[in-house]
mmCIF file of C-alpha atoms and ligand atoms in Angstrom:
data_model
loop_
_atom_site.group_PDB
_atom_site.id
_atom_site.type_symbol
_atom_site.label_atom_id
_atom_site.label_comp_id
_atom_site.label_asym_id
_atom_site.label_seq_id
_atom_site.Cartn_x
_atom_site.Cartn_y
_atom_site.Cartn_z
ATOM 1 C CA MET X 13 -13.446 7.577 -22.215
ATOM 2 C CA LYS X 14 -12.148 3.921 -22.246
ATOM 3 C CA LYS X 15 -8.328 3.659 -21.622
ATOM 4 C CA LYS X 16 -6.066 0.588 -22.288
ATOM 5 C CA PHE X 17 -2.914 -0.239 -20.502
ATOM 6 C CA PHE X 18 -1.296 -2.877 -22.138
ATOM 7 C CA ASN X 19 1.581 -4.700 -23.345
ATOM 8 C CA ALA X 20 2.327 -5.568 -18.591
ATOM 9 C CA LYS X 21 2.561 -7.629 -16.290
ATOM 10 C CA PHE X 22 -0.160 -7.628 -13.676
ATOM 11 C CA TYR X 23 0.926 -8.881 -10.438
ATOM 12 C CA ARG X 24 -1.412 -11.466 -9.244
ATOM 13 C CA HIS X 25 -3.055 -11.827 -12.456
ATOM 14 C CA ASP X 26 -0.038 -14.197 -14.197
ATOM 15 C CA ASP X 27 -2.021 -14.625 -17.741
ATOM 16 C CA ALA X 28 -3.201 -11.300 -17.912
ATOM 17 C CA THR X 29 -1.782 -8.705 -19.965
ATOM 18 C CA GLU X 30 -4.138 -5.953 -20.240
ATOM 19 C CA MET X 31 -5.893 -3.608 -18.281
ATOM 20 C CA VAL X 32 -8.984 -1.592 -19.792
ATOM 21 C CA VAL X 33 -9.964 1.912 -17.554
ATOM 22 C CA GLU X 34 -12.991 3.186 -17.706
ATOM 23 C CA ASN X 35 -13.882 7.097 -15.689
ATOM 24 C CA GLY X 36 -11.246 5.996 -13.264
ATOM 25 C CA LYS X 37 -12.167 2.601 -12.648
ATOM 26 C CA ILE X 38 -10.794 -0.533 -13.951
ATOM 27 C CA THR X 39 -13.385 -2.749 -16.034
ATOM 28 C CA HIS X 40 -11.475 -5.438 -17.445
ATOM 29 C CA ILE X 41 -7.928 -7.296 -16.670
ATOM 30 C CA GLY X 42 -7.284 -9.974 -18.825
ATOM 31 C CA THR X 43 -5.581 -10.258 -22.901
ATOM 32 C CA GLY X 44 -7.166 -9.475 -25.564
ATOM 33 C CA LEU X 45 -9.802 -6.631 -24.704
ATOM 34 C CA PRO X 46 -11.304 -4.496 -27.200
ATOM 35 C CA LYS X 47 -9.977 -1.841 -28.788
ATOM 36 C CA CYS X 48 -10.255 1.467 -26.742
ATOM 37 C CA GLU X 49 -9.686 5.512 -27.993
ATOM 38 C CA GLU X 50 -6.478 5.568 -26.380
ATOM 39 C CA GLU X 51 -3.649 2.793 -25.996
ATOM 40 C CA ILE X 52 -0.968 2.617 -23.436
ATOM 41 C CA ASP X 53 1.941 0.806 -23.824
ATOM 42 C CA LEU X 54 3.907 -0.293 -20.958
ATOM 43 C CA GLY X 55 6.497 -1.954 -22.391
ATOM 44 C CA GLY X 56 5.740 -5.213 -20.705
ATOM 45 C CA LYS X 57 6.636 -3.829 -17.809
ATOM 46 C CA LEU X 58 5.204 -5.300 -14.175
ATOM 47 C CA VAL X 59 2.107 -3.382 -12.546
ATOM 48 C CA LEU X 60 1.267 -3.823 -8.998
ATOM 49 C CA PRO X 61 -0.842 -1.454 -7.122
ATOM 50 C CA PRO X 62 0.587 1.383 -5.164
ATOM 51 C CA TYR X 63 3.002 0.708 -2.746
ATOM 52 C CA VAL X 64 1.411 1.542 0.746
ATOM 53 C CA ASP X 65 3.289 3.104 4.126
ATOM 54 C CA PRO X 66 0.805 1.999 7.213
ATOM 55 C CA HIS X 67 3.271 3.894 9.987
ATOM 56 C CA LEU X 68 5.155 7.367 9.064
ATOM 57 C CA HIS X 69 5.465 10.183 11.162
ATOM 58 C CA LEU X 70 4.809 13.109 8.710
ATOM 59 C CA ASP X 71 5.055 16.075 11.631
ATOM 60 C CA TYR X 72 8.590 14.822 12.027
ATOM 61 C CA VAL X 73 10.466 15.087 8.537
ATOM 62 C CA TYR X 74 13.623 16.503 8.048
ATOM 63 C CA THR X 75 13.592 17.948 12.319
ATOM 64 C CA GLY X 76 16.969 15.759 12.362
ATOM 65 C CA ARG X 77 18.607 17.399 9.364
ATOM 66 C CA ASN X 78 20.082 21.078 11.624
ATOM 67 C CA ASP X 79 20.217 18.838 15.030
ATOM 68 C CA GLY X 80 23.906 17.748 13.731
ATOM 69 C CA GLY X 81 25.278 15.981 16.709
ATOM 70 C CA LYS X 82 22.376 16.357 19.326
ATOM 71 C CA ILE X 83 21.887 12.546 19.060
ATOM 72 C CA LYS X 84 24.023 10.731 20.928
ATOM 73 C CA SER X 85 22.347 7.211 22.040
ATOM 74 C CA GLY X 86 20.408 6.117 18.541
ATOM 75 C CA THR X 87 17.944 5.089 21.295
ATOM 76 C CA LEU X 88 13.894 5.635 20.967
ATOM 77 C CA PHE X 89 14.025 7.321 24.571
ATOM 78 C CA GLU X 90 16.446 9.701 23.552
ATOM 79 C CA GLY X 91 14.373 10.472 20.081
ATOM 80 C CA ILE X 92 11.417 11.315 22.210
ATOM 81 C CA ALA X 93 13.899 13.563 24.451
ATOM 82 C CA ARG X 94 14.628 15.383 21.075
ATOM 83 C CA TRP X 95 11.612 16.000 19.897
ATOM 84 C CA HIS X 96 10.253 17.128 23.159
ATOM 85 C CA ASP X 97 12.627 20.639 22.524
ATOM 86 C CA ILE X 98 12.446 20.456 19.105
ATOM 87 C CA LYS X 99 8.422 20.822 18.972
ATOM 88 C CA LYS X 100 8.841 23.662 20.882
ATOM 89 C CA SER X 101 9.544 26.447 17.356
ATOM 90 C CA GLN X 102 7.931 24.746 15.651
ATOM 91 C CA THR X 103 5.948 26.436 12.886
ATOM 92 C CA ARG X 104 2.627 26.066 10.740
ATOM 93 C CA GLU X 105 4.215 26.993 7.597
ATOM 94 C CA ASP X 106 7.026 24.837 8.778
ATOM 95 C CA ALA X 107 5.334 22.164 9.572
ATOM 96 C CA ARG X 108 3.222 21.985 6.636
ATOM 97 C CA GLU X 109 6.289 22.251 3.978
ATOM 98 C CA ARG X 110 8.347 19.848 5.465
ATOM 99 C CA ALA X 111 5.200 16.983 5.554
ATOM 100 C CA LEU X 112 4.751 18.227 1.779
ATOM 101 C CA ALA X 113 7.804 17.562 0.840
ATOM 102 C CA ALA X 114 7.888 14.095 2.697
ATOM 103 C CA ILE X 115 4.571 13.570 0.797
ATOM 104 C CA ARG X 116 6.294 13.936 -2.416
ATOM 105 C CA GLU X 117 9.202 11.967 -1.809
ATOM 106 C CA GLU X 118 7.254 8.786 -0.940
ATOM 107 C CA VAL X 119 4.462 9.671 -4.220
ATOM 108 C CA SER X 120 7.193 10.322 -6.296
ATOM 109 C CA GLN X 121 8.476 6.796 -5.971
ATOM 110 C CA GLY X 122 4.876 5.311 -5.874
ATOM 111 C CA VAL X 123 3.598 5.348 -2.351
ATOM 112 C CA GLN X 124 -0.388 6.284 -2.760
ATOM 113 C CA PHE X 125 -1.648 5.284 0.521
ATOM 114 C CA ILE X 126 0.014 6.809 4.035
ATOM 115 C CA ARG X 127 -1.079 6.134 7.988
ATOM 116 C CA THR X 128 0.846 9.105 9.727
ATOM 117 C CA HIS X 129 1.190 9.227 13.495
ATOM 118 C CA ILE X 130 0.602 12.480 14.116
ATOM 119 C CA ASP X 131 2.014 13.585 17.643
ATOM 120 C CA VAL X 132 -0.950 15.330 19.692
ATOM 121 C CA THR X 133 1.185 15.766 23.547
ATOM 122 C CA ASP X 134 1.260 19.736 22.179
ATOM 123 C CA PRO X 135 -1.813 21.502 23.631
ATOM 124 C CA LYS X 136 -1.887 23.841 20.455
ATOM 125 C CA LEU X 137 -2.340 20.303 18.047
ATOM 126 C CA LEU X 138 -0.475 22.133 15.534
ATOM 127 C CA GLY X 139 0.879 19.253 13.956
ATOM 128 C CA LEU X 140 -2.803 17.949 13.468
ATOM 129 C CA GLU X 141 -4.030 20.875 11.933
ATOM 130 C CA VAL X 142 -1.390 21.182 9.071
ATOM 131 C CA MET X 143 -1.772 17.066 8.477
ATOM 132 C CA LEU X 144 -6.089 17.644 8.755
ATOM 133 C CA GLU X 145 -5.714 20.031 5.935
ATOM 134 C CA LEU X 146 -3.124 17.991 3.789
ATOM 135 C CA ARG X 147 -5.378 14.736 3.774
ATOM 136 C CA GLU X 148 -8.215 17.068 2.326
ATOM 137 C CA GLU X 149 -5.847 19.335 -0.185
ATOM 138 C CA LEU X 150 -3.779 15.855 -1.592
ATOM 139 C CA LYS X 151 -7.122 13.494 -1.544
ATOM 140 C CA ASP X 152 -6.938 13.087 -5.262
ATOM 141 C CA THR X 153 -3.074 12.172 -5.166
ATOM 142 C CA VAL X 154 -2.100 10.001 -2.108
ATOM 143 C CA THR X 155 -4.778 8.783 0.791
ATOM 144 C CA ILE X 156 -3.518 9.941 4.336
ATOM 145 C CA GLN X 157 -4.873 8.236 7.574
ATOM 146 C CA ILE X 158 -3.981 10.297 10.783
ATOM 147 C CA VAL X 159 -2.947 8.546 14.200
ATOM 148 C CA SER X 160 -4.243 10.717 17.293
ATOM 149 C CA PHE X 161 -0.729 10.072 18.596
ATOM 150 C CA PRO X 162 0.387 10.631 22.072
ATOM 151 C CA GLN X 163 4.599 10.678 21.704
ATOM 152 C CA GLU X 164 4.976 11.823 24.840
ATOM 153 C CA GLY X 165 2.038 9.428 26.948
ATOM 154 C CA MET X 166 -0.943 9.625 27.382
ATOM 155 C CA TYR X 167 -0.826 9.243 31.247
ATOM 156 C CA ALA X 168 3.064 10.070 30.858
ATOM 157 C CA TYR X 169 2.104 13.634 29.070
ATOM 158 C CA LYS X 170 -0.349 15.634 31.497
ATOM 159 C CA GLY X 171 -3.616 15.610 30.053
ATOM 160 C CA GLY X 172 -2.488 13.477 27.229
ATOM 161 C CA TYR X 173 -5.631 11.390 27.073
ATOM 162 C CA GLU X 174 -7.797 14.665 26.554
ATOM 163 C CA LEU X 175 -5.720 15.520 23.576
ATOM 164 C CA VAL X 176 -5.812 12.007 22.023
ATOM 165 C CA GLU X 177 -9.525 12.594 22.187
ATOM 166 C CA GLU X 178 -9.648 15.783 21.051
ATOM 167 C CA GLY X 179 -7.636 14.567 17.856
ATOM 168 C CA LEU X 180 -10.359 12.116 17.372
ATOM 169 C CA LYS X 181 -12.943 15.361 17.382
ATOM 170 C CA MET X 182 -11.440 17.051 15.168
ATOM 171 C CA GLY X 183 -11.161 14.176 12.777
ATOM 172 C CA ALA X 184 -8.109 12.021 13.271
ATOM 173 C CA ASP X 185 -8.811 8.393 11.448
ATOM 174 C CA CYS X 186 -7.077 6.128 14.261
ATOM 175 C CA VAL X 187 -6.521 6.779 18.314
ATOM 176 C CA GLY X 188 -2.679 5.824 19.172
ATOM 177 C CA GLY X 189 -0.881 5.375 22.116
ATOM 178 C CA ILE X 190 2.437 4.721 23.358
ATOM 179 C CA PRO X 191 2.339 2.213 26.967
ATOM 180 C CA HIS X 192 6.156 0.627 26.492
ATOM 181 C CA PHE X 193 6.857 4.275 27.286
ATOM 182 C CA GLU X 194 4.059 5.603 30.518
ATOM 183 C CA TRP X 195 5.884 5.402 33.997
ATOM 184 C CA ALA X 196 4.759 1.945 35.065
ATOM 185 C CA ARG X 197 3.031 -1.426 34.026
ATOM 186 C CA GLU X 198 0.065 -0.231 35.236
ATOM 187 C CA ILE X 199 0.033 2.883 33.452
ATOM 188 C CA GLY X 200 1.292 1.555 30.002
ATOM 189 C CA GLU X 201 -1.912 -1.237 31.090
ATOM 190 C CA LYS X 202 -3.874 1.356 31.798
ATOM 191 C CA SER X 203 -3.469 3.462 28.487
ATOM 192 C CA VAL X 204 -4.423 0.224 26.598
ATOM 193 C CA HIS X 205 -7.699 0.033 27.801
ATOM 194 C CA SER X 206 -7.764 3.244 27.087
ATOM 195 C CA ILE X 207 -7.037 3.180 23.649
ATOM 196 C CA VAL X 208 -8.987 0.645 23.207
ATOM 197 C CA GLU X 209 -12.281 2.673 24.818
ATOM 198 C CA LEU X 210 -11.619 5.795 22.932
ATOM 199 C CA ALA X 211 -12.026 4.340 19.180
ATOM 200 C CA LEU X 212 -15.057 2.149 20.639
ATOM 201 C CA ARG X 213 -16.238 5.229 21.640
ATOM 202 C CA HIS X 214 -16.065 7.123 19.001
ATOM 203 C CA ASP X 215 -15.338 4.410 16.116
ATOM 204 C CA LYS X 216 -12.065 4.817 15.049
ATOM 205 C CA MET X 217 -9.571 2.075 14.004
ATOM 206 C CA PHE X 218 -6.397 2.195 16.163
ATOM 207 C CA ASP X 219 -2.771 2.007 16.108
ATOM 208 C CA VAL X 220 -0.488 1.889 18.817
ATOM 209 C CA HIS X 221 2.600 1.840 19.284
ATOM 210 C CA CYS X 222 3.424 -1.615 21.386
ATOM 211 C CA ASP X 223 6.183 -2.631 22.771
ATOM 212 C CA GLU X 224 9.222 -0.506 21.205
ATOM 213 C CA THR X 225 11.879 -1.861 23.037
ATOM 214 C CA ASP X 226 14.288 -5.305 22.915
ATOM 215 C CA ASP X 227 12.649 -5.449 26.764
ATOM 216 C CA PRO X 228 11.019 -9.187 26.869
ATOM 217 C CA MET X 229 9.236 -7.952 30.052
ATOM 218 C CA ALA X 230 7.239 -5.804 27.407
ATOM 219 C CA ARG X 231 3.736 -7.230 26.301
ATOM 220 C CA PHE X 232 1.705 -4.691 26.089
ATOM 221 C CA VAL X 233 0.658 -6.262 22.920
ATOM 222 C CA GLU X 234 -0.687 -9.453 25.012
ATOM 223 C CA LEU X 235 -3.322 -7.140 26.823
ATOM 224 C CA LEU X 236 -4.298 -5.376 23.443
ATOM 225 C CA ASN X 237 -5.037 -8.353 21.864
ATOM 226 C CA ALA X 238 -7.058 -9.906 23.969
ATOM 227 C CA LEU X 239 -9.119 -6.780 24.280
ATOM 228 C CA VAL X 240 -10.018 -6.466 20.727
ATOM 229 C CA MET X 241 -11.103 -10.136 20.829
ATOM 230 C CA ILE X 242 -13.150 -9.586 23.453
ATOM 231 C CA GLU X 243 -14.563 -6.808 21.635
ATOM 232 C CA GLY X 244 -14.324 -8.925 18.508
ATOM 233 C CA ILE X 245 -12.515 -5.402 16.690
ATOM 234 C CA GLY X 246 -8.956 -7.251 15.869
ATOM 235 C CA PRO X 247 -9.495 -6.073 11.903
ATOM 236 C CA LYS X 248 -9.563 -2.452 13.277
ATOM 237 C CA THR X 249 -6.074 -3.087 14.969
ATOM 238 C CA THR X 250 -2.636 -2.385 14.410
ATOM 239 C CA ALA X 251 0.242 -3.501 17.138
ATOM 240 C CA SER X 252 2.848 -1.358 15.697
ATOM 241 C CA HIS X 253 6.590 -2.099 16.295
ATOM 242 C CA THR X 254 6.167 -5.225 18.607
ATOM 243 C CA CYS X 255 10.287 -5.139 19.020
ATOM 244 C CA SER X 256 10.132 -7.159 22.375
ATOM 245 C CA PHE X 257 8.423 -9.897 20.646
ATOM 246 C CA GLY X 258 11.190 -11.033 18.389
ATOM 247 C CA SER X 259 13.046 -11.105 21.935
ATOM 248 C CA ALA X 260 9.990 -13.308 23.730
ATOM 249 C CA ASP X 261 10.678 -16.521 24.753
ATOM 250 C CA ASP X 262 9.702 -19.163 22.453
ATOM 251 C CA ALA X 263 6.945 -20.979 24.630
ATOM 252 C CA TYR X 264 5.354 -17.573 25.157
ATOM 253 C CA ALA X 265 5.465 -16.463 21.601
ATOM 254 C CA PHE X 266 3.794 -20.222 20.575
ATOM 255 C CA ARG X 267 0.594 -19.293 22.734
ATOM 256 C CA MET X 268 0.828 -16.267 22.030
ATOM 257 C CA MET X 269 0.769 -16.389 18.068
ATOM 258 C CA SER X 270 -2.615 -18.396 17.889
ATOM 259 C CA LEU X 271 -4.316 -15.698 20.738
ATOM 260 C CA PHE X 272 -2.891 -12.809 17.738
ATOM 261 C CA LYS X 273 -4.790 -15.543 14.677
ATOM 262 C CA ALA X 274 -7.342 -15.654 16.249
ATOM 263 C CA SER X 275 -7.997 -11.895 17.041
ATOM 264 C CA GLY X 276 -7.433 -10.852 13.175
ATOM 265 C CA MET X 277 -5.312 -7.762 14.392
ATOM 266 C CA ASN X 278 -2.892 -6.914 12.013
ATOM 267 C CA PHE X 279 0.989 -6.154 12.527
ATOM 268 C CA ILE X 280 3.364 -3.534 11.251
ATOM 269 C CA ALA X 281 7.405 -4.060 11.396
ATOM 270 C CA CYS X 282 9.603 -1.016 10.261
ATOM 271 C CA PRO X 283 13.144 -2.820 9.696
ATOM 272 C CA THR X 284 15.454 0.503 9.175
ATOM 273 C CA GLU X 285 14.616 1.977 11.663
ATOM 274 C CA ASN X 286 14.469 -0.570 14.059
ATOM 275 C CA ALA X 287 17.541 -2.116 13.011
ATOM 276 C CA TYR X 288 19.040 0.958 14.174
ATOM 277 C CA LEU X 289 17.127 1.641 16.737
ATOM 278 C CA GLN X 290 17.006 -1.220 18.818
ATOM 279 C CA GLY X 291 20.101 -3.787 20.103
ATOM 280 C CA ARG X 292 21.492 -0.322 21.468
ATOM 281 C CA GLN X 293 21.963 -1.873 25.226
ATOM 282 C CA ASP X 294 22.939 -4.949 23.763
ATOM 283 C CA THR X 295 26.832 -5.691 22.973
ATOM 284 C CA TYR X 296 27.237 -9.075 21.653
ATOM 285 C CA PRO X 297 25.064 -10.782 20.339
ATOM 286 C CA LYS X 298 23.197 -8.127 18.786
ATOM 287 C CA ARG X 299 19.587 -8.371 18.344
ATOM 288 C CA ARG X 300 17.979 -7.287 15.064
ATOM 289 C CA GLY X 301 14.965 -5.232 16.468
ATOM 290 C CA LEU X 302 12.270 -6.861 14.446
ATOM 291 C CA THR X 303 9.328 -8.654 15.580
ATOM 292 C CA ARG X 304 8.323 -12.116 14.108
ATOM 293 C CA VAL X 305 7.550 -11.199 10.522
ATOM 294 C CA LYS X 306 8.175 -14.709 9.215
ATOM 295 C CA GLU X 307 6.527 -16.493 11.707
ATOM 296 C CA PHE X 308 3.538 -14.281 11.001
ATOM 297 C CA LEU X 309 3.846 -15.074 7.734
ATOM 298 C CA GLU X 310 3.723 -18.523 8.184
ATOM 299 C CA GLY X 311 0.934 -18.499 10.870
ATOM 300 C CA GLY X 312 -1.323 -16.138 8.373
ATOM 301 C CA ILE X 313 -1.309 -13.455 10.926
ATOM 302 C CA ASN X 314 -1.068 -9.595 8.798
ATOM 303 C CA VAL X 315 1.810 -8.359 8.494
ATOM 304 C CA SER X 316 3.184 -5.393 6.615
ATOM 305 C CA PHE X 317 6.786 -3.133 6.426
ATOM 306 C CA ALA X 318 6.421 0.558 6.987
ATOM 307 C CA GLN X 319 8.991 3.645 6.466
ATOM 308 C CA ASP X 320 8.208 5.034 9.956
ATOM 309 C CA SER X 321 11.105 8.191 9.749
ATOM 310 C CA ILE X 322 12.579 10.899 7.114
ATOM 311 C CA ASN X 323 15.721 12.005 8.858
ATOM 312 C CA ASP X 324 13.776 12.911 12.447
ATOM 313 C CA PRO X 325 15.427 12.871 15.640
ATOM 314 C CA TRP X 326 14.759 8.736 15.977
ATOM 315 C CA TYR X 327 16.614 8.021 12.330
ATOM 316 C CA PRO X 328 18.655 9.909 10.463
ATOM 317 C CA LEU X 329 17.951 8.554 6.841
ATOM 318 C CA GLY X 330 14.959 7.700 4.900
ATOM 319 C CA ASN X 331 13.646 9.133 1.910
ATOM 320 C CA GLY X 332 10.381 6.742 1.093
ATOM 321 C CA ASN X 333 11.402 4.162 -0.646
ATOM 322 C CA LEU X 334 9.436 1.708 -0.151
ATOM 323 C CA MET X 335 11.460 -0.696 -2.096
ATOM 324 C CA ASN X 336 14.176 -0.200 0.088
ATOM 325 C CA ILE X 337 12.076 -0.585 3.243
ATOM 326 C CA LEU X 338 11.451 -4.089 1.592
ATOM 327 C CA ASP X 339 14.692 -4.985 0.627
ATOM 328 C CA ASN X 340 15.886 -4.701 4.401
ATOM 329 C CA GLY X 341 12.930 -5.961 5.743
ATOM 330 C CA ILE X 342 13.117 -9.420 3.345
ATOM 331 C CA HIS X 343 16.709 -9.859 4.788
ATOM 332 C CA LEU X 344 16.428 -9.232 8.235
ATOM 333 C CA SER X 345 13.402 -11.046 8.793
ATOM 334 C CA GLN X 346 15.295 -13.886 6.636
ATOM 335 C CA VAL X 347 11.757 -14.405 4.246
ATOM 336 C CA ALA X 348 13.476 -14.719 0.719
ATOM 337 C CA SER X 349 13.265 -18.077 -0.436
ATOM 338 C CA PHE X 350 11.808 -18.269 -4.033
ATOM 339 C CA GLU X 351 8.304 -19.228 -2.765
ATOM 340 C CA GLU X 352 8.978 -15.972 -0.234
ATOM 341 C CA LEU X 353 9.510 -13.730 -2.604
ATOM 342 C CA GLU X 354 7.021 -14.352 -5.512
ATOM 343 C CA THR X 355 4.711 -13.006 -2.481
ATOM 344 C CA ALA X 356 7.115 -10.118 -0.609
ATOM 345 C CA PHE X 357 5.066 -7.297 -2.466
ATOM 346 C CA ASN X 358 2.698 -7.964 -0.149
ATOM 347 C CA LEU X 359 4.062 -6.722 2.358
ATOM 348 C CA ILE X 360 4.225 -3.360 0.840
ATOM 349 C CA THR X 361 0.942 -3.672 -1.047
ATOM 350 C CA TYR X 362 -1.576 -5.904 -0.389
ATOM 351 C CA ASN X 363 -1.224 -6.475 3.615
ATOM 352 C CA SER X 364 -0.596 -2.884 4.437
ATOM 353 C CA ALA X 365 -3.667 -2.122 2.882
ATOM 354 C CA LYS X 366 -5.542 -4.973 4.798
ATOM 355 C CA THR X 367 -4.334 -3.260 8.065
ATOM 356 C CA MET X 368 -5.828 -0.009 6.825
ATOM 357 C CA MET X 369 -9.128 -1.481 5.789
ATOM 358 C CA LEU X 370 -8.934 -0.030 2.345
ATOM 359 C CA ASP X 371 -10.789 -3.558 0.588
ATOM 360 C CA LYS X 372 -13.143 -1.714 -1.235
ATOM 361 C CA GLU X 373 -10.621 1.177 -3.389
ATOM 362 C CA TYR X 374 -7.793 -0.757 -3.371
ATOM 363 C CA GLY X 375 -6.187 -3.676 -5.500
ATOM 364 C CA LEU X 376 -5.404 -4.603 -8.876
ATOM 365 C CA GLU X 377 -9.343 -5.879 -9.360
ATOM 366 C CA ALA X 378 -12.140 -4.734 -12.227
ATOM 367 C CA GLY X 379 -14.814 -2.555 -9.974
ATOM 368 C CA LYS X 380 -11.845 -0.504 -7.858
ATOM 369 C CA PRO X 381 -10.292 2.842 -8.704
ATOM 370 C CA ALA X 382 -7.459 2.596 -11.470
ATOM 371 C CA ASN X 383 -5.043 2.962 -9.437
ATOM 372 C CA PHE X 384 -1.249 1.408 -9.682
ATOM 373 C CA ILE X 385 2.329 1.769 -10.004
ATOM 374 C CA VAL X 386 4.446 0.858 -13.089
ATOM 375 C CA LEU X 387 7.936 -0.935 -12.008
ATOM 376 C CA ASN X 388 11.399 -0.972 -14.022
ATOM 377 C CA GLU X 389 10.925 -4.860 -14.569
ATOM 378 C CA SER X 390 8.508 -7.414 -15.620
ATOM 379 C CA SER X 391 8.845 -10.474 -13.304
ATOM 380 C CA VAL X 392 8.595 -10.066 -9.733
ATOM 381 C CA PHE X 393 11.698 -11.887 -8.769
ATOM 382 C CA GLU X 394 13.746 -9.939 -11.145
ATOM 383 C CA ALA X 395 12.229 -6.356 -9.342
ATOM 384 C CA ILE X 396 13.073 -7.380 -6.040
ATOM 385 C CA ARG X 397 16.318 -8.833 -6.802
ATOM 386 C CA LYS X 398 17.286 -5.812 -8.667
ATOM 387 C CA ARG X 399 15.633 -3.846 -6.567
ATOM 388 C CA VAL X 400 14.083 -1.342 -9.297
ATOM 389 C CA ASP X 401 12.305 1.854 -9.223
ATOM 390 C CA VAL X 402 8.737 3.033 -10.217
ATOM 391 C CA LEU X 403 8.543 4.504 -13.652
ATOM 392 C CA ALA X 404 5.122 5.153 -13.156
ATOM 393 C CA SER X 405 2.362 5.998 -10.596
ATOM 394 C CA VAL X 406 -1.545 6.152 -12.164
ATOM 395 C CA ARG X 407 -4.353 7.552 -9.970
ATOM 396 C CA ASN X 408 -7.768 6.974 -11.299
ATOM 397 C CA GLY X 409 -6.614 6.365 -14.319
ATOM 398 C CA ASN X 410 -4.150 9.341 -15.073
ATOM 399 C CA PHE X 411 -0.270 9.828 -14.468
ATOM 400 C CA LEU X 412 0.661 11.064 -11.512
ATOM 401 C CA PHE X 413 3.919 11.159 -13.264
ATOM 402 C CA ARG X 414 5.891 9.048 -15.604
ATOM 403 C CA ARG X 415 9.486 8.704 -16.608
ATOM 404 C CA GLN X 416 11.506 7.110 -18.577
ATOM 405 C CA GLU X 417 14.339 3.759 -17.699
ATOM 406 C CA PRO X 418 17.763 5.903 -17.155
ATOM 407 C CA ALA X 419 19.404 5.288 -21.010
ATOM 408 C CA TYR X 420 23.133 4.326 -21.249
ATOM 409 C CA ASP X 421 25.207 7.674 -22.963
ATOM 410 C CA ILE X 422 28.310 5.228 -23.406
ATOM 411 C CA PRO X 423 26.806 1.809 -22.844
ATOM 412 C CA LEU X 424 29.442 -0.764 -21.880
ATOM 413 C CA LYS X 425 31.241 -2.874 -24.262
ATOM 414 C CA PHE X 426 30.495 -6.150 -23.160
HETATM 415 N N1 CYT U 1 10.441 4.648 15.357
HETATM 416 C C1 CYT U 1 9.698 6.154 16.194
HETATM 417 C C2 CYT U 1 9.409 6.926 15.831
HETATM 418 C C3 CYT U 1 9.315 8.103 16.721
HETATM 419 N N2 CYT U 1 8.602 7.402 17.654
HETATM 420 C C4 CYT U 1 8.563 6.385 18.236
HETATM 421 O O1 CYT U 1 7.563 6.241 19.612
HETATM 422 N N3 CYT U 1 8.895 6.072 17.562
#
């Protein structure tokens, strides 16, 4: 059956007002399209491809909830130490319920694609087993990619390397790592070599927690970039966080920017989380914790924004609202000129889809699955200025949800 979604604005299709969908796929985006059996009025609102959250820890969600007062310093390292204890009492049921609740929060706010880092420094691999099940169960609603991620280190944790590899064999989509957490620079470098070697051997993408520290001497991103450039696999590679690159010397950054551009590697920044975690050893001036997002955008280097945590030992807040992430991100990285705002939604849509290598299935284009969201505004600028909510989310041509615009009981009189 053919469906027409009409009376809408379409992101990156300036003149279009209608979209026709057949068998779950977009067949046309334009104006004056032929009549269809079912016609759905979108009320003049803005249609975007679904939000993408390319970096989320679904095994940690809500474990901050009953942990009152235990976190003191608000640093990355304290978060890791706290998780080390919390995970010992994790059960399968608890892990499943928490992950499901977080996915529900994200999906109910327009997310349909998630890349999640799952901690494999646990010989039982409980979190990974749960997530592999959910990836399959929920695939018609949300696309989940799993990173086999050694939270306590590929080498700092005994057997970490083997567990990462086991995770890949079990079906994880990406290799993960955390070189800045290894106990010495050489070992961090060894882990970067191992990540690339594993990704090549198992033909996987990879996404590395890389330089999540203000220490400008943390430069694992340089080695990662060089190795993937040699192998020609930059587009399969993601450097997440790279906070220290925001503290790097300008001359070093200048050199690195051209190498990043040449490799085609992707970057992810987590604006709320890293603004919260970084700068903790600074007095004043206090750093913002973010990598060089604005410069990446200007230099044609692919960068996107992510939620990272929902109420866990690293970050107490978070609710899967990508509009909030975008809003924080464009403030912290000063990407907010009128011109920059016109394309700012790319930071939580197209750019992150590119990072996840979703090119074949993602985007508002004829031939692709009819996956999209409807925002409660009609222009990009007003949508971002007002930080509007998502009114509807459509997957393969069917509504995952649709809600009314909030209405007044008693309207304002002027
Ligand atoms: N921001 C982070 C959250 C969880 N684990 C990390 O290594 N980093």
